[in-house]
PDB file of C-alpha atoms in Angstrom:
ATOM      1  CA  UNK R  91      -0.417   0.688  13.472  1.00  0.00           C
ATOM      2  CA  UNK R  92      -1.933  -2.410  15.439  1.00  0.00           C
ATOM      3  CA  UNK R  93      -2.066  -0.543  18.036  1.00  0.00           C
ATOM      4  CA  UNK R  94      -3.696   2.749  16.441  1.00  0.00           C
ATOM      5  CA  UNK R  95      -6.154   0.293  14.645  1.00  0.00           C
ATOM      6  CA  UNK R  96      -7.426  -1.400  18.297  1.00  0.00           C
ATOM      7  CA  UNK R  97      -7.576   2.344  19.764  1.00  0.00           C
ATOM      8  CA  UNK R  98      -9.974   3.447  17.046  1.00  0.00           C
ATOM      9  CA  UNK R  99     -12.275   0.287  16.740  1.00  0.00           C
ATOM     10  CA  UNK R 100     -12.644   0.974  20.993  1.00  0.00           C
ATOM     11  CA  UNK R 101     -13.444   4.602  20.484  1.00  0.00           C
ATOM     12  CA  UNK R 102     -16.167   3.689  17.736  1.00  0.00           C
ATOM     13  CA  UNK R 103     -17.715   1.057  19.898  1.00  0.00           C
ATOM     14  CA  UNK R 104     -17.827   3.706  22.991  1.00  0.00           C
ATOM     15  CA  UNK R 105     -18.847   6.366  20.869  1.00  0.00           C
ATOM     16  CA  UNK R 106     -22.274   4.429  19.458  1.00  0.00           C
ATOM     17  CA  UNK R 107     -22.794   2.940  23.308  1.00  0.00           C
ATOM     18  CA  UNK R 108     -22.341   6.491  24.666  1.00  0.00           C
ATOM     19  CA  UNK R 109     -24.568   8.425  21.983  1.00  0.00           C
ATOM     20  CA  UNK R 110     -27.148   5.980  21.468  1.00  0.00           C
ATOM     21  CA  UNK R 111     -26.828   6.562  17.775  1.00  0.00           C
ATOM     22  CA  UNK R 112     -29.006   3.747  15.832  1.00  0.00           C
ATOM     23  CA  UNK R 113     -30.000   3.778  12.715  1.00  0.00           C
ATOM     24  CA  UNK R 114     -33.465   1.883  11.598  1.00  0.00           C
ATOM     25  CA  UNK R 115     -33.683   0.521   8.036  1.00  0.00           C
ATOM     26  CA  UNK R 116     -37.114   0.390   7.195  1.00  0.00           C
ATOM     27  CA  UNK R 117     -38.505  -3.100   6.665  1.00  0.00           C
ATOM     28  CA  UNK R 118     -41.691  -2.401   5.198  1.00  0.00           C
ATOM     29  CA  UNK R 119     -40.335  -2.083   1.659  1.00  0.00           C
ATOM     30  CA  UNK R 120     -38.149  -5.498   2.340  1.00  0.00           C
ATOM     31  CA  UNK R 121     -40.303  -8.524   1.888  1.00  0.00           C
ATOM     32  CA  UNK R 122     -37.311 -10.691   1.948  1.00  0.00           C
ATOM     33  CA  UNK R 123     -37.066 -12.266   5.511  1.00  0.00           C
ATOM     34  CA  UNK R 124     -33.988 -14.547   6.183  1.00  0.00           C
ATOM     35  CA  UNK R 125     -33.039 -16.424   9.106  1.00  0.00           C
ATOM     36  CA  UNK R 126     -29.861 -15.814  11.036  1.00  0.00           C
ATOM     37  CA  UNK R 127     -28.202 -18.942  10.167  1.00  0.00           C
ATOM     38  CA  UNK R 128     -28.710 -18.659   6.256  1.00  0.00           C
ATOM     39  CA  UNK R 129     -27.229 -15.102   6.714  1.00  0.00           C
ATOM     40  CA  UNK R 130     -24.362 -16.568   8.409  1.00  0.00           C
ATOM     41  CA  UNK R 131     -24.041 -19.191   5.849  1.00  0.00           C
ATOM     42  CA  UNK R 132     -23.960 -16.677   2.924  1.00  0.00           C
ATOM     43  CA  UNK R 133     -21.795 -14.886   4.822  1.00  0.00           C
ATOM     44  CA  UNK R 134     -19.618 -17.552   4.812  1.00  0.00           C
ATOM     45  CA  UNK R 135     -19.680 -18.606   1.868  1.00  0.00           C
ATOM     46  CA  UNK R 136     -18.714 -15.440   0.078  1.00  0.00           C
ATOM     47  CA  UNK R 137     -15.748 -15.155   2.561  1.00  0.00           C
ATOM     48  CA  UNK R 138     -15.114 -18.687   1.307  1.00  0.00           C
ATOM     49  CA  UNK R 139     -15.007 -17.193  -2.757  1.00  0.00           C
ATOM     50  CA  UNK R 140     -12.828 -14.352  -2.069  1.00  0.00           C
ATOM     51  CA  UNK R 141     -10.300 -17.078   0.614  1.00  0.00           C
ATOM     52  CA  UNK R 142     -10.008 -19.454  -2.945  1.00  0.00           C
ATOM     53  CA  UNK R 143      -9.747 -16.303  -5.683  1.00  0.00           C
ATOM     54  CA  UNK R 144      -7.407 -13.972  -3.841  1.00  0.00           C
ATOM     55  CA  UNK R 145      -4.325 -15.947  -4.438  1.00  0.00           C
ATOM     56  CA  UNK R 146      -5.346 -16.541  -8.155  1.00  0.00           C
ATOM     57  CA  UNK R 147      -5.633 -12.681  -8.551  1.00  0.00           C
ATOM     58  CA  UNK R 148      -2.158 -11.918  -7.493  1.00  0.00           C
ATOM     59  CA  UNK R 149      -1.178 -14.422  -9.463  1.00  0.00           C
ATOM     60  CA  UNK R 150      -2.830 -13.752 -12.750  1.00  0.00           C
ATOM     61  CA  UNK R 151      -2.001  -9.959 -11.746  1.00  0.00           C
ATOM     62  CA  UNK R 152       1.413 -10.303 -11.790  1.00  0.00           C
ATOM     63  CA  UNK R 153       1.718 -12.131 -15.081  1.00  0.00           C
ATOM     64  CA  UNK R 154      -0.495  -9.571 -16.361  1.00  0.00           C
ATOM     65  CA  UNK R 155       1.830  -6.936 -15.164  1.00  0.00           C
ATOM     66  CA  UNK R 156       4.634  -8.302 -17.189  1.00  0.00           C
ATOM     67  CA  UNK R 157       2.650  -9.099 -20.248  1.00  0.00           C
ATOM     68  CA  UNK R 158       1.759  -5.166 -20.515  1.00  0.00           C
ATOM     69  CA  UNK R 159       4.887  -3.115 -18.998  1.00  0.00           C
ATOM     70  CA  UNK R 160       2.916  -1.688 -16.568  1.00  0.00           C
ATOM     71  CA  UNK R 161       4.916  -2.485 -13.899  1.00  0.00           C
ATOM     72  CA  UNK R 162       3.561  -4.181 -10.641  1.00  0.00           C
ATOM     73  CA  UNK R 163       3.801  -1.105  -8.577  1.00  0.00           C
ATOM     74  CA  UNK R 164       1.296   0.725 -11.326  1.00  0.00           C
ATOM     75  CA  UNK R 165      -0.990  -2.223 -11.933  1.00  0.00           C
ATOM     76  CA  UNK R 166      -1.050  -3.337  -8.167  1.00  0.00           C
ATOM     77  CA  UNK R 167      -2.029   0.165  -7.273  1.00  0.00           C
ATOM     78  CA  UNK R 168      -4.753   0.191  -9.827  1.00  0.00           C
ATOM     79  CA  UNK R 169      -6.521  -2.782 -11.093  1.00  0.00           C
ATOM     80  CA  UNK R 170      -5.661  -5.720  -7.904  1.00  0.00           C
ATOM     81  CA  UNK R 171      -6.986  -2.313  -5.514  1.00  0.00           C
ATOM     82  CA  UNK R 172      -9.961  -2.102  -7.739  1.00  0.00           C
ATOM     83  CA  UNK R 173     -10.742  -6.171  -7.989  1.00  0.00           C
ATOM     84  CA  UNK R 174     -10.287  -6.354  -4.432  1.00  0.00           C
ATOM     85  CA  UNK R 175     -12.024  -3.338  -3.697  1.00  0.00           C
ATOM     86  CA  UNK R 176     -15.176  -4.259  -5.342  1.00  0.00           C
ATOM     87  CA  UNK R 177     -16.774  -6.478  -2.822  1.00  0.00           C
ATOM     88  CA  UNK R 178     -16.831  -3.211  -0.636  1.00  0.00           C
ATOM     89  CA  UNK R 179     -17.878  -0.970  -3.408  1.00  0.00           C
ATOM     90  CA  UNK R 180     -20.814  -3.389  -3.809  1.00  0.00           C
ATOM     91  CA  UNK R 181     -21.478  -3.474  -0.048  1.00  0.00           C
ATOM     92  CA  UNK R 182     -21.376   0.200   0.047  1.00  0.00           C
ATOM     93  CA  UNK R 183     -24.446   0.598  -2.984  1.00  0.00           C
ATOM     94  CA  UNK R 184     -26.122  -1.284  -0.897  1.00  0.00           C
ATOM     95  CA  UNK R 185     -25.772  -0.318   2.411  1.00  0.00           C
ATOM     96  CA  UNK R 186     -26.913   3.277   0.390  1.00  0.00           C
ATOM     97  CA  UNK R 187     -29.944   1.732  -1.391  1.00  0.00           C
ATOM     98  CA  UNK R 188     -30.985   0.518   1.977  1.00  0.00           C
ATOM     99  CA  UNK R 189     -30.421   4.162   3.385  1.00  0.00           C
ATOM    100  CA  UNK R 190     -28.115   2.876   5.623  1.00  0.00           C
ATOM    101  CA  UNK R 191     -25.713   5.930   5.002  1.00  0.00           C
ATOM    102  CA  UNK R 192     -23.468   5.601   8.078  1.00  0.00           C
ATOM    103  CA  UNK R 193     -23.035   1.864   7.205  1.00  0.00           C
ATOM    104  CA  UNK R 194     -21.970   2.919   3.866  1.00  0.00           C
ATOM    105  CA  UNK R 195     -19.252   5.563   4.871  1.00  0.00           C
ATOM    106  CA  UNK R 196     -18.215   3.448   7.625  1.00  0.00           C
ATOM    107  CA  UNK R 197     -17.263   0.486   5.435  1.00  0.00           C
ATOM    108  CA  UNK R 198     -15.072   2.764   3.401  1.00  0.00           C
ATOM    109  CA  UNK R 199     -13.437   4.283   5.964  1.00  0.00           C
ATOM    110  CA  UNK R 200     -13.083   0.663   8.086  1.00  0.00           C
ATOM    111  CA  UNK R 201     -11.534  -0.726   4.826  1.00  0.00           C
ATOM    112  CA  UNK R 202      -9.412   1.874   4.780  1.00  0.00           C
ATOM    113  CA  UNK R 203      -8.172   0.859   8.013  1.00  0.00           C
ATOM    114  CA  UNK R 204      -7.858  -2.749   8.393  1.00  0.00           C
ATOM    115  CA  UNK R 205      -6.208  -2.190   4.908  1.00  0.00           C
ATOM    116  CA  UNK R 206      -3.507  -0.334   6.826  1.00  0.00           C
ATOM    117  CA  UNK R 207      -3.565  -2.820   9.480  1.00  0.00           C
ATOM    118  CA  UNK R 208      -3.065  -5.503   7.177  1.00  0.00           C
ATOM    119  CA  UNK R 209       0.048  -3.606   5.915  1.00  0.00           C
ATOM    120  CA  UNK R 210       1.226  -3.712   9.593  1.00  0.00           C
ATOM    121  CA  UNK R 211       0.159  -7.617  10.030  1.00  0.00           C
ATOM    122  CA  UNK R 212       2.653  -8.358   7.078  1.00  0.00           C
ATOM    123  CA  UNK R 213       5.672  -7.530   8.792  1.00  0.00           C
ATOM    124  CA  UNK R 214       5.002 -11.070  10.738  1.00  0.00           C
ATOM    125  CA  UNK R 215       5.129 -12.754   8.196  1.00  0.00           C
ATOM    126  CA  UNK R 216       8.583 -11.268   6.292  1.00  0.00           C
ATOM    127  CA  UNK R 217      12.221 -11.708   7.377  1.00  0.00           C
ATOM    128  CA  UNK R 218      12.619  -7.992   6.898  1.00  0.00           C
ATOM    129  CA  UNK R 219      10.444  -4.820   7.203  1.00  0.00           C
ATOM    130  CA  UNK R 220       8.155  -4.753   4.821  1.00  0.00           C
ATOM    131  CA  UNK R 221       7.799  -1.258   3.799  1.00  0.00           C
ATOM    132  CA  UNK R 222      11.889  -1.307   3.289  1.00  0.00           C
ATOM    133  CA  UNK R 223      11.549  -4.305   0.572  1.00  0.00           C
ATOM    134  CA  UNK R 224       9.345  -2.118  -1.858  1.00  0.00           C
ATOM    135  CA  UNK R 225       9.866   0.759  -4.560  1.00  0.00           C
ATOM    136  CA  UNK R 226      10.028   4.530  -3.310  1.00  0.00           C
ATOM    137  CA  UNK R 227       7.199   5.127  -5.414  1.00  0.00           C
ATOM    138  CA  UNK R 228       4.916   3.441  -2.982  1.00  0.00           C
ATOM    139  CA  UNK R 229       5.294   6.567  -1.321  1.00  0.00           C
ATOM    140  CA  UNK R 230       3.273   8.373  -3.497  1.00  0.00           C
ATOM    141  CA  UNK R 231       0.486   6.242  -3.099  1.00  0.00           C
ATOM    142  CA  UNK R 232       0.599   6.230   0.614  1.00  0.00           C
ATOM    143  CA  UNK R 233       1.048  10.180   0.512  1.00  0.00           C
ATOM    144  CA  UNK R 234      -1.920  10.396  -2.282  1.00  0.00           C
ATOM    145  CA  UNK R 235      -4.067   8.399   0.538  1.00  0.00           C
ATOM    146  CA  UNK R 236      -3.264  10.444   3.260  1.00  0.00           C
ATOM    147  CA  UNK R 237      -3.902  13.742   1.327  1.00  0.00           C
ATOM    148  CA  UNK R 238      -7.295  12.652  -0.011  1.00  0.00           C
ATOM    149  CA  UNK R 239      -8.481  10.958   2.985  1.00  0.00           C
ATOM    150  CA  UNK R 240      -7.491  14.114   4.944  1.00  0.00           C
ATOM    151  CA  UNK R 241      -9.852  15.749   2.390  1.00  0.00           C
ATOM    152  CA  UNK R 242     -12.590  13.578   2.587  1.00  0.00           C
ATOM    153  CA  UNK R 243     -12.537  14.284   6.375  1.00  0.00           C
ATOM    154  CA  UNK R 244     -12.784  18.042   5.668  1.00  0.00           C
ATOM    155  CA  UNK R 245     -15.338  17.655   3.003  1.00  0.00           C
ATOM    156  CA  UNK R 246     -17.321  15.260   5.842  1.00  0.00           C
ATOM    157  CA  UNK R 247     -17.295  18.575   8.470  1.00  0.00           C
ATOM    158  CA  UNK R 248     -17.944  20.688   5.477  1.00  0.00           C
ATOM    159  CA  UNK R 249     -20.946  19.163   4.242  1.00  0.00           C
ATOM    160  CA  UNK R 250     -21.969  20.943   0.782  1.00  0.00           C
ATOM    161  CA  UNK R 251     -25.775  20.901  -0.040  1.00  0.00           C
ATOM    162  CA  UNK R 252     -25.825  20.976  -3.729  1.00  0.00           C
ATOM    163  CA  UNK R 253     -24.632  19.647  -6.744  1.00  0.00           C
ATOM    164  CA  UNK R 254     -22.508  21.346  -9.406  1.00  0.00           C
ATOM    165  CA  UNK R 255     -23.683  19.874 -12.765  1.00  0.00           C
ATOM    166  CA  UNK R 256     -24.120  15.967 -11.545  1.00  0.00           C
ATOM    167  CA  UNK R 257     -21.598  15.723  -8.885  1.00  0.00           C
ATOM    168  CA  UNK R 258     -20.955  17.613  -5.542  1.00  0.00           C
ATOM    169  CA  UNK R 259     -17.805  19.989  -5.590  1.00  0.00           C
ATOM    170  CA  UNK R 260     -16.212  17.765  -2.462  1.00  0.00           C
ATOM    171  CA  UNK R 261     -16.936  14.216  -4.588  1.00  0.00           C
ATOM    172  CA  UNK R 262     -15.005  16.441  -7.560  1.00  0.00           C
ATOM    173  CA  UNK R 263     -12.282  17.620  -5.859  1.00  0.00           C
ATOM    174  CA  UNK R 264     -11.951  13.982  -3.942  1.00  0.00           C
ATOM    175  CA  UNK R 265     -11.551  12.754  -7.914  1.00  0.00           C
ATOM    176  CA  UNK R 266      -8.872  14.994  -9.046  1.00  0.00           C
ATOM    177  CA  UNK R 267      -6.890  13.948  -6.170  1.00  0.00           C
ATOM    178  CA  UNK R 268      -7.741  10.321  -7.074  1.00  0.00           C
ATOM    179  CA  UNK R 269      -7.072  10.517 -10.411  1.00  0.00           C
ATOM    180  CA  UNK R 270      -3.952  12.822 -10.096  1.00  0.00           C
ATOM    181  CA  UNK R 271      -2.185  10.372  -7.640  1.00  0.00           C
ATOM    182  CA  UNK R 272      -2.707   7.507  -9.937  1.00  0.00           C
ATOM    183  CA  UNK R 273      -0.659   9.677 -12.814  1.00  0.00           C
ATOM    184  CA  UNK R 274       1.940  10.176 -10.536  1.00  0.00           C
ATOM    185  CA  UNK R 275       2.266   7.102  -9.818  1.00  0.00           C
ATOM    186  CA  UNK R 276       2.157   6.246 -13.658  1.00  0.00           C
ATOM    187  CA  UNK R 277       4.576   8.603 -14.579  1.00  0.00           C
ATOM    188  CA  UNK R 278       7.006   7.474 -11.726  1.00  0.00           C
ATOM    189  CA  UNK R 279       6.559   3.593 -12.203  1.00  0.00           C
TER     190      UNK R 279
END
């Protein structure tokens, strides 16, 4: 997977240096200028927040767990992969807002992947294989991701042009995976 992970991040690099692809985000409607290093800074910072919170969140994530009967499996699968995915959900609005679509897409689909690789990098840090320490059920999930990442790469060549009521019938059918996967899960937890 470490492997796979370098390989891709090389071809993405090559591919923007080869097709001169560059997207311009247009400045005259930004009247906030900031210098380099307080971007770095802020940068920082946050990185800083989410370095000292993380380790609370599994924590208080667990006990919560156990306090409801969830299970870990369900409530690790759903509400610590929301918390922690909201930094990039919030990224992503505004990487849209700024019309910065590719930016937007590509942090989704880069999470995705150094989420994967992070599942790799763990394997360091355990006596034992990882993946053979945890529940079947994780399974499920990993299938669910495939599947509906396999869609969204179909619905990405497919490109529909209009909406069905408020939402586009890729985004729908993207949902009902989602949504489907996390029963499953439920039910087998």
């Amino acid at each position: 997977m470490i492997g796979a992970y370098v390989i891709c991040v090389r071809l993405l690099y090559l591919d923007q240096q080869v097709s001169k692809i560059v997207s311009e985000v247009n400045d005259e409607n930004d009247q906030t200028r900031y210098s380099l290093t307080t971007i770095v800074i802020g940068f920082l910072l946050c990185a800083l927040i989410i370095f000292w919170i993380a380790p609370n969140l599994a924590h208080t994530a667990d006990r919560l767990a156990s306090i409801t009967g969830l299970g870990r499996t369900f409530f690790g699968t759903v509400f610590v992969a929301t918390m922690t995915s909201l930094p990039e959900a919030i990224s992503t609005i505004a990487s849209i807002r700024l019309k910065a679509i590719d930016m937007a897409i590509g942090n989704i689909f880069g999470s995705n992947a150094f989420n994967m690789l992070i599942l790799a990098l763990t394997d360091f840090a355990s006596p034992q294989p990882v993946l053979s320490l945890v529940f079947p059920v994780h399974a499920i999930t990993a299938a669910s991701v495939v599947l509906t990442t396999g869609v969204t790469i179909l619905c990405l060549l497919y490109r529909a042009e209009k909406r069905i009521w408020i939402i586009e019938p890729d985004a729908a059918l993207i949902l009902i995976l989602v949504l489907g996967s996390l029963l499953l899960v439920y039910l087998n937890r």
